[in-house]
Structure formats: C-alpha cells, structure tokens
Coordinates of C-alpha atoms in Angstrom, one line a residue:
X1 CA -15.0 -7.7 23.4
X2 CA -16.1 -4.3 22.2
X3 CA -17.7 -1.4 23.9
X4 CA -19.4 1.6 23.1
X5 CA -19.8 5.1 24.3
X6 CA -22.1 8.2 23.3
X7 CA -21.1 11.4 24.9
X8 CA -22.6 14.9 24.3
X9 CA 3.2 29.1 -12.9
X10 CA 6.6 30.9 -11.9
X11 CA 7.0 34.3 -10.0
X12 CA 10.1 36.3 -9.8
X13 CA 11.8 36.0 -6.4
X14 CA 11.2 38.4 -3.6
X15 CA 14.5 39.3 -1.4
X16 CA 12.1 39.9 1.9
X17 CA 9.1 37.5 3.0
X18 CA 5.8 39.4 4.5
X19 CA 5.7 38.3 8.2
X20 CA 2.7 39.7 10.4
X21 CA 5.0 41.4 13.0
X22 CA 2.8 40.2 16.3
X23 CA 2.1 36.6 15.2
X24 CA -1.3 35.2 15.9
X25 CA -0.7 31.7 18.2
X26 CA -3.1 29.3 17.3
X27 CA -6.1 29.3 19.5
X28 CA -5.5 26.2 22.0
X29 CA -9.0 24.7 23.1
X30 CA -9.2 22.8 26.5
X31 CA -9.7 19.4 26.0
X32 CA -13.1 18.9 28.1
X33 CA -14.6 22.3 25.9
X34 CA -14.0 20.5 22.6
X35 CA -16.5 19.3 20.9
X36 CA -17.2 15.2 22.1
X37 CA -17.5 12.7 19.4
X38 CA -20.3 11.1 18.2
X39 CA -19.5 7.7 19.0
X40 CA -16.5 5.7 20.5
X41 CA -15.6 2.1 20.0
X42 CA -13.4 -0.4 21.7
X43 CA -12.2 -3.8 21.0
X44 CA -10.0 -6.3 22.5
X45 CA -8.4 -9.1 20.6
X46 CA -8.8 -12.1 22.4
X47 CA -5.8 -13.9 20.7
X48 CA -3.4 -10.7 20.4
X49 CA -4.1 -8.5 23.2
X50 CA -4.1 -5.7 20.7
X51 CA -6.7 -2.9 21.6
X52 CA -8.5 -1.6 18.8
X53 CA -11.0 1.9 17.8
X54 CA -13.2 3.2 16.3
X55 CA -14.0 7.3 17.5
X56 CA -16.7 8.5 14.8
X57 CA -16.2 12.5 15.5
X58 CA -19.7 13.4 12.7
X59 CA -22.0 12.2 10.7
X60 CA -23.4 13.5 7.6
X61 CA -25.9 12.1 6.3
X62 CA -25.5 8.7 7.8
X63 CA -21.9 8.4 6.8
X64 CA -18.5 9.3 8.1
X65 CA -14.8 8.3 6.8
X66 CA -11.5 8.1 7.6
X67 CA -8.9 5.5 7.5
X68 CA -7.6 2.7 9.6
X69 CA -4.5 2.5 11.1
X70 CA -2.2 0.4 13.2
X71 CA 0.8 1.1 15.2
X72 CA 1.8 0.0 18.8
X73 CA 1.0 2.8 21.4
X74 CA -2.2 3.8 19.6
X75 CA -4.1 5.3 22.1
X76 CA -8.2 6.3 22.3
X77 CA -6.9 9.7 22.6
X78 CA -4.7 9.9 19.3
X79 CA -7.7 7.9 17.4
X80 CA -10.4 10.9 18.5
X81 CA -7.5 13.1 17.5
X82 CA -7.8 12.3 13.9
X83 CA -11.8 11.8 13.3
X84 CA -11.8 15.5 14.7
X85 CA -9.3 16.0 11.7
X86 CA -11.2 14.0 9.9
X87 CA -14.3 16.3 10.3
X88 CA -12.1 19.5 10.0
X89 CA -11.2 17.5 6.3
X90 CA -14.4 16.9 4.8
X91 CA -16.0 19.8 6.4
X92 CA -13.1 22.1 5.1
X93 CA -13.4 20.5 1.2
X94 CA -17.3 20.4 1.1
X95 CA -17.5 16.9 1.4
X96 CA -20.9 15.6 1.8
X97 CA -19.8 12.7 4.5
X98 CA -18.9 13.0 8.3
X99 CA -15.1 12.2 10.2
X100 CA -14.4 9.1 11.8
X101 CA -10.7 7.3 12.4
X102 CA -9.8 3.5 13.1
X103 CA -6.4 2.7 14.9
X104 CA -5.4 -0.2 16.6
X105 CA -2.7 -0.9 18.6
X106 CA -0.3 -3.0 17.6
X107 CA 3.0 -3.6 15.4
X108 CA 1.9 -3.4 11.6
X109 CA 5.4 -5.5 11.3
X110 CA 4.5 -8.4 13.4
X111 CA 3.6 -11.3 11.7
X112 CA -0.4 -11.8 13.1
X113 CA -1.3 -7.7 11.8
X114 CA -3.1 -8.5 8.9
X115 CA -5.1 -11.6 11.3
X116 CA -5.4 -8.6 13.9
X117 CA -6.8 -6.2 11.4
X118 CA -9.1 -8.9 10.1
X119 CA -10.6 -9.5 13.0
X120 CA -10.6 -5.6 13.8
X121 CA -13.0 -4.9 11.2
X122 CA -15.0 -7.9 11.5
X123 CA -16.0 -6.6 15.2
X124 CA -16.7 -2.9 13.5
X125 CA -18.5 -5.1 11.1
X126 CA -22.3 -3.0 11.4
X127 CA -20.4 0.6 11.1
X128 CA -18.4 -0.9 8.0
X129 CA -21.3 -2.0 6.5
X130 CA -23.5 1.1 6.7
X131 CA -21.8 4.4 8.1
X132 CA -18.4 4.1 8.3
X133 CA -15.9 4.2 4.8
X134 CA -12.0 3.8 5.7
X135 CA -8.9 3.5 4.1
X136 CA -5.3 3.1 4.4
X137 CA -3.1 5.2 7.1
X138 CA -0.5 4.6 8.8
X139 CA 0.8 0.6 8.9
X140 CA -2.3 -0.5 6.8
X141 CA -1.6 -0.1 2.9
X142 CA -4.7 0.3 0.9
X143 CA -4.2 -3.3 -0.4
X144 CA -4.0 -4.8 2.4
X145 CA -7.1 -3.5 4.2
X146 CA -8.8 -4.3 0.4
X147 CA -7.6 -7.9 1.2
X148 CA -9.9 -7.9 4.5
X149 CA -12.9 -6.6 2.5
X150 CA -12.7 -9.6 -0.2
X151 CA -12.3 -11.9 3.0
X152 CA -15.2 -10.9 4.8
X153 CA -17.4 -10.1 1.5
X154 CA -17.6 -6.5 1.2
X155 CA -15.9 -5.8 -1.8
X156 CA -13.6 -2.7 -1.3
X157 CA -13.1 -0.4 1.6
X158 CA -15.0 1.8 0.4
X159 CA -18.2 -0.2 0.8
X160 CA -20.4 1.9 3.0
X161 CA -20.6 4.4 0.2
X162 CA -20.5 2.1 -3.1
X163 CA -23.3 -0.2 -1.1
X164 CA -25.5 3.0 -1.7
X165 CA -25.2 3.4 -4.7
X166 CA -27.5 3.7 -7.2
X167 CA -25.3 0.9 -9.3
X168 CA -23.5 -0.5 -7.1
X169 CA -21.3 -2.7 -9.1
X170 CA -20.7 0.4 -11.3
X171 CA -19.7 2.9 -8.8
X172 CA -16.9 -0.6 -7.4
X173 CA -15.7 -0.4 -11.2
X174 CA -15.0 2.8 -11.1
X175 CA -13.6 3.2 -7.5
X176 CA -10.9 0.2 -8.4
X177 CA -10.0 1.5 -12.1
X178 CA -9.6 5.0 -10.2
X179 CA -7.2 3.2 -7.5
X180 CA -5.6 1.0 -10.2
X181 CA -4.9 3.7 -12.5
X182 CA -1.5 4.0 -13.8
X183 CA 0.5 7.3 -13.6
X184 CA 4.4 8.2 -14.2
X185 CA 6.9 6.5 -12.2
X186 CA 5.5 3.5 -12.0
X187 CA 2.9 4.6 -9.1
X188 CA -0.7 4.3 -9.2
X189 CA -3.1 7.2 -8.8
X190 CA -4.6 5.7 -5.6
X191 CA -1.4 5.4 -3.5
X192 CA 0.1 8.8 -5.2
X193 CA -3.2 11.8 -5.2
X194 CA -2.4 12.4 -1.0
X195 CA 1.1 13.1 -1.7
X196 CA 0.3 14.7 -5.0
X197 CA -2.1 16.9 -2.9
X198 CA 0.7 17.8 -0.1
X199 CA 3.7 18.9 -2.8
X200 CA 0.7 21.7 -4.4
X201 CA 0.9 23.0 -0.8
X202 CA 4.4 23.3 -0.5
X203 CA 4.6 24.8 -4.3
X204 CA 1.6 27.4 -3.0
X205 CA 3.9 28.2 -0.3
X206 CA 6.4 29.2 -2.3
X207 CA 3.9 30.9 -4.9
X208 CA 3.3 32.8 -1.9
X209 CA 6.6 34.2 -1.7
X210 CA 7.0 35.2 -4.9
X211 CA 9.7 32.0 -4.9
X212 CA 10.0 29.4 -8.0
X213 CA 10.6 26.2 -7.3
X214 CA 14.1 25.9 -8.2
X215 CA 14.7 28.3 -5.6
X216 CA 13.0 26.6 -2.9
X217 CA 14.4 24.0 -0.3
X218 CA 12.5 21.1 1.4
X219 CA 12.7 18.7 3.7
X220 CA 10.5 15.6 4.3
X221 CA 10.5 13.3 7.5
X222 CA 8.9 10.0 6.4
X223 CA 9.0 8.6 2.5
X224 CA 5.6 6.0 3.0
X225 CA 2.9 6.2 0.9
X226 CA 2.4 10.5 1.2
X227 CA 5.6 11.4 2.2
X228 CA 6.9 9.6 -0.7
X229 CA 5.0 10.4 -3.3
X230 CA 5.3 14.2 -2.0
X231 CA 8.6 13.8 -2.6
X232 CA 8.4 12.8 -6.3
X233 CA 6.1 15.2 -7.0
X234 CA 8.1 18.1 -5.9
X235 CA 11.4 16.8 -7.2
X236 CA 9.0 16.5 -10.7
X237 CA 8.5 20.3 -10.2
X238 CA 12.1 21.6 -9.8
X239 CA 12.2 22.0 -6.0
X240 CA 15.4 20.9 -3.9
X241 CA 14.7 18.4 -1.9
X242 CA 17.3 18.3 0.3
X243 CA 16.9 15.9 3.4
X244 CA 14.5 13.3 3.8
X245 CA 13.7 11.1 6.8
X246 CA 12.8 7.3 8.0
X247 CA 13.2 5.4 10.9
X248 CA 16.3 4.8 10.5
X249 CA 17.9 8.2 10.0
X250 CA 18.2 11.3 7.9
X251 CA 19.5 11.7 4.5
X252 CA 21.0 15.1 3.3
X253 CA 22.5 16.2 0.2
X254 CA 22.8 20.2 0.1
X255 CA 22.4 20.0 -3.9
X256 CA 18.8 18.0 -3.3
X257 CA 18.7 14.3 -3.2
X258 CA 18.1 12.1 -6.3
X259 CA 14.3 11.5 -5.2
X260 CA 12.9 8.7 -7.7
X261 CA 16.5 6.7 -7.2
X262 CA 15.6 7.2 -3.4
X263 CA 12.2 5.7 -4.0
X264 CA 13.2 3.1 -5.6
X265 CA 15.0 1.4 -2.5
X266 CA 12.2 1.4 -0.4
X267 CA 11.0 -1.6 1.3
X268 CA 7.2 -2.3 2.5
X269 CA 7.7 -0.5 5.2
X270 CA 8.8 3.2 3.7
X271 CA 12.5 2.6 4.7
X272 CA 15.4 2.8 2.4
X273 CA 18.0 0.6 1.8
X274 CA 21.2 2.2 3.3
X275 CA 23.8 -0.6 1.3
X276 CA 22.4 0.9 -1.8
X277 CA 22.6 4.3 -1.8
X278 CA 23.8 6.9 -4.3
X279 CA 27.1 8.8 -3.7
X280 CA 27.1 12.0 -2.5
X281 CA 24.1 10.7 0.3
X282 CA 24.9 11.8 4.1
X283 CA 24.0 9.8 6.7
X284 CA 22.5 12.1 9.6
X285 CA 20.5 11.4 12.9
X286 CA 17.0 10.5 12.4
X287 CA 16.0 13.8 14.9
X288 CA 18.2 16.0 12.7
X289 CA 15.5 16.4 10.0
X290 CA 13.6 19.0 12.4
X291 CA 16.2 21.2 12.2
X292 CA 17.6 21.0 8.4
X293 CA 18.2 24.5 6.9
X294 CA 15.1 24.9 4.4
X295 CA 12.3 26.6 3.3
X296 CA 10.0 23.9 3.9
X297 CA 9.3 21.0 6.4
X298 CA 6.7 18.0 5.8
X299 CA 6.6 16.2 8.6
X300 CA 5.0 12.9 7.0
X301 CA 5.5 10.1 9.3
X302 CA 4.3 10.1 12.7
X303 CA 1.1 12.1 14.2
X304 CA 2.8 14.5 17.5
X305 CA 6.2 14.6 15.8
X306 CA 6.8 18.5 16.5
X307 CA 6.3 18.5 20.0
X308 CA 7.6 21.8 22.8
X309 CA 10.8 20.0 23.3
X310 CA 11.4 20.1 19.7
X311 CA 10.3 22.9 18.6
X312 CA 12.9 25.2 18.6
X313 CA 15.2 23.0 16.1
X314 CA 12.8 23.9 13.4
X315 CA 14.6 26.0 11.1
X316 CA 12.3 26.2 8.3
X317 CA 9.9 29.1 7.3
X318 CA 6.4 27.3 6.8
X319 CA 5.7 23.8 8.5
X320 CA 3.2 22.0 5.8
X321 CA 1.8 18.9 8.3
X322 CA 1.7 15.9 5.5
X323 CA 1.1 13.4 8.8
X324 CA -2.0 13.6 10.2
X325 CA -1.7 15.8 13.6
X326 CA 1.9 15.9 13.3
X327 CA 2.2 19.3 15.4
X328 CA 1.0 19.5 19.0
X329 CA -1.2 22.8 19.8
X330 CA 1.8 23.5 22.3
X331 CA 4.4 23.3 19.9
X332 CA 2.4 25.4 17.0
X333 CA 2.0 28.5 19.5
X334 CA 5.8 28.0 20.0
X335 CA 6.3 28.3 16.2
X336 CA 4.1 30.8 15.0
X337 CA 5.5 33.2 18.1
X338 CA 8.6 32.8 16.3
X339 CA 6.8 33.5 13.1
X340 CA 6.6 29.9 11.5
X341 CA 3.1 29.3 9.9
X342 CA 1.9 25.9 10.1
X343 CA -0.5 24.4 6.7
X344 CA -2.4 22.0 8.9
X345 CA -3.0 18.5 8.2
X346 CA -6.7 19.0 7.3
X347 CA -6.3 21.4 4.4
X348 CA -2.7 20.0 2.9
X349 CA -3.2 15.8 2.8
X350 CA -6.9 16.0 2.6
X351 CA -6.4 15.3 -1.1
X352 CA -6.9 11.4 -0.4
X353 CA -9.8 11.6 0.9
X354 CA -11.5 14.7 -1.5
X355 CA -10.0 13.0 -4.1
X356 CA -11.4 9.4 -2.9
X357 CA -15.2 11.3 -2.5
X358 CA -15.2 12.7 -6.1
X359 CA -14.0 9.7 -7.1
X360 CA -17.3 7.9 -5.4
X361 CA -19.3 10.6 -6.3
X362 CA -18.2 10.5 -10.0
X363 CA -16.7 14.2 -10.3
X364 CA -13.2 12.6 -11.6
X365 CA -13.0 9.3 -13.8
X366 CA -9.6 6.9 -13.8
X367 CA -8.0 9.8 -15.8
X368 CA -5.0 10.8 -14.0
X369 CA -4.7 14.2 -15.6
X370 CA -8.7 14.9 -14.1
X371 CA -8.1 14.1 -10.8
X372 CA -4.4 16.1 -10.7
X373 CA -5.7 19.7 -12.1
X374 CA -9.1 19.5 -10.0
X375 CA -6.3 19.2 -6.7
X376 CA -3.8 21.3 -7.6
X377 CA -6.2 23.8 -8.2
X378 CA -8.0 24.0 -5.1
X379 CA -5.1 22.9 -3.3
X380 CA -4.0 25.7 -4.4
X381 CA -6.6 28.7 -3.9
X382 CA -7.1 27.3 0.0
X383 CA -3.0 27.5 0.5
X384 CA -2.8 30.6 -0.5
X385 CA -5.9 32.1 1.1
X386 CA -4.3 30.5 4.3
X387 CA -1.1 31.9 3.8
X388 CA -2.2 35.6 3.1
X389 CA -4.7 35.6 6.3
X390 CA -1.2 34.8 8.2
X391 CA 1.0 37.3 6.8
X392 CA -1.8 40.4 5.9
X393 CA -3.9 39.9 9.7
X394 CA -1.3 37.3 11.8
X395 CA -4.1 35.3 11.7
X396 CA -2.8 31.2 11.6
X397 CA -3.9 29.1 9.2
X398 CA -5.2 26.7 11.5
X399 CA -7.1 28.9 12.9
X400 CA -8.2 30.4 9.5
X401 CA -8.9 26.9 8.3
X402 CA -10.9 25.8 11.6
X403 CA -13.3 29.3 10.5
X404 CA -13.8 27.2 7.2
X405 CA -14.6 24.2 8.9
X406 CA -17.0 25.7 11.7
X407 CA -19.3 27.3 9.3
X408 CA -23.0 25.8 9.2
X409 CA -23.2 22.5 7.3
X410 CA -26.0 23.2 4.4
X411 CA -29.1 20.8 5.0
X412 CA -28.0 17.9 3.3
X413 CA -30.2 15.6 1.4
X414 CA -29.2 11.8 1.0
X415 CA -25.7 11.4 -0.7
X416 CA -26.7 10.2 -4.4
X417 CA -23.3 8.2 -5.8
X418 CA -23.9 7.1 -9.5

C-alpha cells in the first residue's frame, strides 16, 4: 500500500588555534517552522512488514536526488531529515536538481532485503522514472540498488536524469565507465569520490590551522563505503589515523593504524575481521571512539550519532559529519559552546552526489585524476571559508553553510545532460 501527502600544500604549524571567544551555537529551528517537504511517500510491504519512504524535500526543475537507504528503525522523521540535507547539498554545490531521500525500514542483513528493496522501488516506480534519481546509502551498495534497475528495466539508478538526455545511451556509457573506473587500491572511483570528498575536509581543517598532515590526528567511526575510503585517503596524505570504528568496537593504535591492511579485512557489511588483525591493534569499546584524543572526528556511520548525552566525550577540535546528520541540533550547540566547530554533512560528503551530477552532466569524464582535483578544490575553498567565518565572527559553519544554501535559486531552464 502506498500513501501520499502534500503539505505547505603544507603550512608550518601554529602553537595556538584561533577560537572565536563567545562561540556562535548553531541556530536550532522548531520543527513545525521548518520548511515542509514537497512530497511524502509511504509504503507497506505486504510480505515483509517492512515500511518504506520516499520524503522529496525540492524540486528543481522536475528533478530531485538522493539515495536509498535501509536499516531497521528508519523512521518518516529521519528520511525527511536527509532530503532537507539533501536540498542543503545540491543547493550548497550549485546543483541544478532538487533533494529527496528513500529509507526503508528494515535489516539490510536479512536475507529478503534486496526482495524488499525490489519491491520498494517498484511501488516508487512513477517518481523513479521521472523526478526522482537515487543511489546508494546506508545498507544499499550502489550495486545492489543497480541490480533492481536491470530487474525492473531502467538501466542504472541514475535513470531519471540519463532518460532525459539528449543521448540517452551515451550519457548511461558514460555514467557506468565513470562508476567503474579504476583507481589506486583496488577501489573504483564510484564507491571512493564521497570519501575522497570527506578526507579534503579534514586536510582543509588542518590547512586551517596552519597544521600539516603529519601533524594531525584523526579518528573515524564507521569504515563502509565513505568512512572507508576517507580513511585511505587520509592515510594516502600522511595524516595519523589513529582509531577507527564498527559495530563491533573501536580500534586504536596511538602511532596511526595501518589503514589499507585495515581495509582489506572488511566484510560486505564494513566490519573487520577481529582474528586477523595486525599487531600492535587495541581492542576498545565501540562508544569509546567519541572520545579518542585527536584533532579530528568523522563520525561516518550512523545519522544522530553525537547526541546531548554524548556530547561531552568529544575530545576532538573540529567534528567533520561524514554520515549524513550524524550530529543532533542539541548536541552541536553543546559543542560549539565549548568551542568545537562542526563541518556539516551537506558541505563535507556532498562530493557523491556533486561528483555523480557532473558526472551526468558531462563536467568530468571516467578520468580519475578530473573528478579528484575539481573536489579537492572546491572542497577545499568551501572548508576553509567555513572555518574562517567560525573562528574570525563565531559564526558556525552550519549556520554559514545554511546562508549558502538559502540564497535565491537562479531561474532555471530545463537541465540539458549530453
């Protein structure tokens, strides 16, 4: 059953960082005075029970993305949640497109989830046809939901877009060589650009300071698809990486873990094999990567992970959200009164889905080294244009980066994709 509703390069260190000395909080908006979403969808598996949505937050232009995720507890609230990030992403980045978010409820690790997300799309069937592009999130790899599309004819994921296109089968050539394109460590360019995206923000943070890499600490809770390839990519660039996260604990090695032999004993599921481990690896608490002694926390894993109760373990001295809405509103005024900065989630992963746009809209080709310096450098500029209205005016970058995303959308004329 569904139904529908329609409401209304190196710098010398500096011994002392530049703190605004009255903190801004971020500004905490009232639920029933944010802005509704477009549209909201629900469906209920008949054979499962699983509850399933669709919350399209804009639409530009006749089109809106975001990804499709699955976990049980997924709530309506959480999915409208992330198509207002999702807005806040393409709004932020000049994307010529709208934000929406799928989630369903229900255990991506039972056997039935890929039946369940099958028959998940196949209800949102008219908004993936026309107005609504996804991708993989959280318990639906990119592959898999690319499975669904071949099963129920649509190509790719992607499919509201490359359907119009003015070559259709072109702009699908280029979309899968982009996806399939092989980079180093044995990753492709599809599953790697997010996480590739979230380690320029960390490395702008510590540009920010005045700190080179080497010099720089981090900590990562969640090594999936963006957590994990942040984690490469910063190990790539000489920082410390020096606890990471799954479910089923924290790992810690004060001289920085060996990332890629980390990575490599991952299952499907972004947890590591704990027989296998390197030497030297300590075994900690899974809630003890909040409060590990760095420079720099990604909370990658679950959305509401820094919450008020846990606030206060956070030791670090910039909070760069990989996981989409990872911080509560609550628990950001908590840290930025104690003078912790939070990137947010819509300006430091919002590489995928930039990247995934130029990509469709031809701006980058299935040239790794393209797609890589057009992100770092605008990942880049926006980091450190957020970071400077925090420490110069107290101003938090959430709020700064909700200014970017409030301002007028230009008029926009239909999207033309090559």
């Amino acid at each position: 059953m569904t139904t529908m509703e329609n409401p209304a390069g190196n710098t010398p260190q500096i011994t002392a960082q530049a703190v605004p000395t009255l903190p801004a909080t971020p500004t905490v908006v009232p639920a029933a005075l944010r802005p509704q979403p477009y549209m909201r969808l629900q469906w209920n598996d008949s054979v499962t029970g699983a509850v399933g949505y669709l919350v399209v937050h804009t639409l530009r232009a006749g089109l809106a993305t975001g990804g499709t995720r699955m976990r049980a507890g997924c709530t309506i609230g959480e999915v409208e949640d992330l198509a207002r990030g999702m807005a806040n992403k393409t709004a932020t980045f000049d994307l010529p497109v709208g934000g929406a978010k799928g989630g369903i409820d229900f255990d991506p690790k039972d056997s039935r989830a890929a039946e369940v997300l099958e028959r998940f799309c196949e209800a949102m069937r008219p908004w993936i046809d026309s107005h609504w592009v996804t991708a993989e999130d959280l318990g639906v790899p990119q592959h898999l939901i690319d499975e669904v599309f071949e099963k129920l004819g649509l190509g790719q994921s992607y499919h509201a877009a490359i359907s119009r296109a003015a070559d259709p089968a072109a702009t699908l050539e280029r979309v899968r060589n982009g996806l399939n394109a092989a980079v180093d460590g044995g990753f492709l360019l599809g599953d790697v650009i997010g996480g590739y995206g979230v380690a320029h923000a960390c490395l702008a943070a510590a540009v920010s300071w005045g700190q080179s890499p080497a010099e720089t600490t981090v900590a990562i809770q969640g090594v999936g698809t963006m957590g994990g390839a942040a984690a490469y990519y910063l190990h790539e660039a000489g920082m410390r990486v020096t606890t990471v996260a799954d479910a089923a604990g924290t790992l810690h090695c004060a001289d920085g873990l060996d990332i890629p032999a980390l990575l490599d004993l991952r299952d499907g599921f972004g947890e590591i094999d704990r027989a296998r481990l390197p030497d030297g690896v300590e075994q900690l608490p899974r809630t003890a990567i909040l409060g590990a002694e760095v420079d720099i926390l990604v909370p990658a894993a679950i959305s509401y992970a820094i919450t008020p109760d846990n606030s206060y373990d956070v030791r670090a001295r910039v909070v760069v959200e990989a996981a989409n809405a990872a911080t509560t509103p609550e628990a950001e005024a908590m840290l930025a009164g104690r003078g912790i900065p939070v990137v947010p989630d819509f300006v430091a992963n919002a590489g995928a889905v930039a990247w995934a746009w130029w990509l469709l809209l031809g701006w980058v080709d299935d040239t790794p080294e393209n797609s890589f310096d057009r992100l770092r450098t605008i990942m880049h500029t926006k980091v450190a244009q957020l970071l400077a209205a925090w420490t110069e005016r107290g101003v938090t970058p959430r709020d700064t980066g909700h200014r970017w995303a409030d301002e007028p959308a230009p008029a926009l004329a239909p999207v033309h994709i090559p």
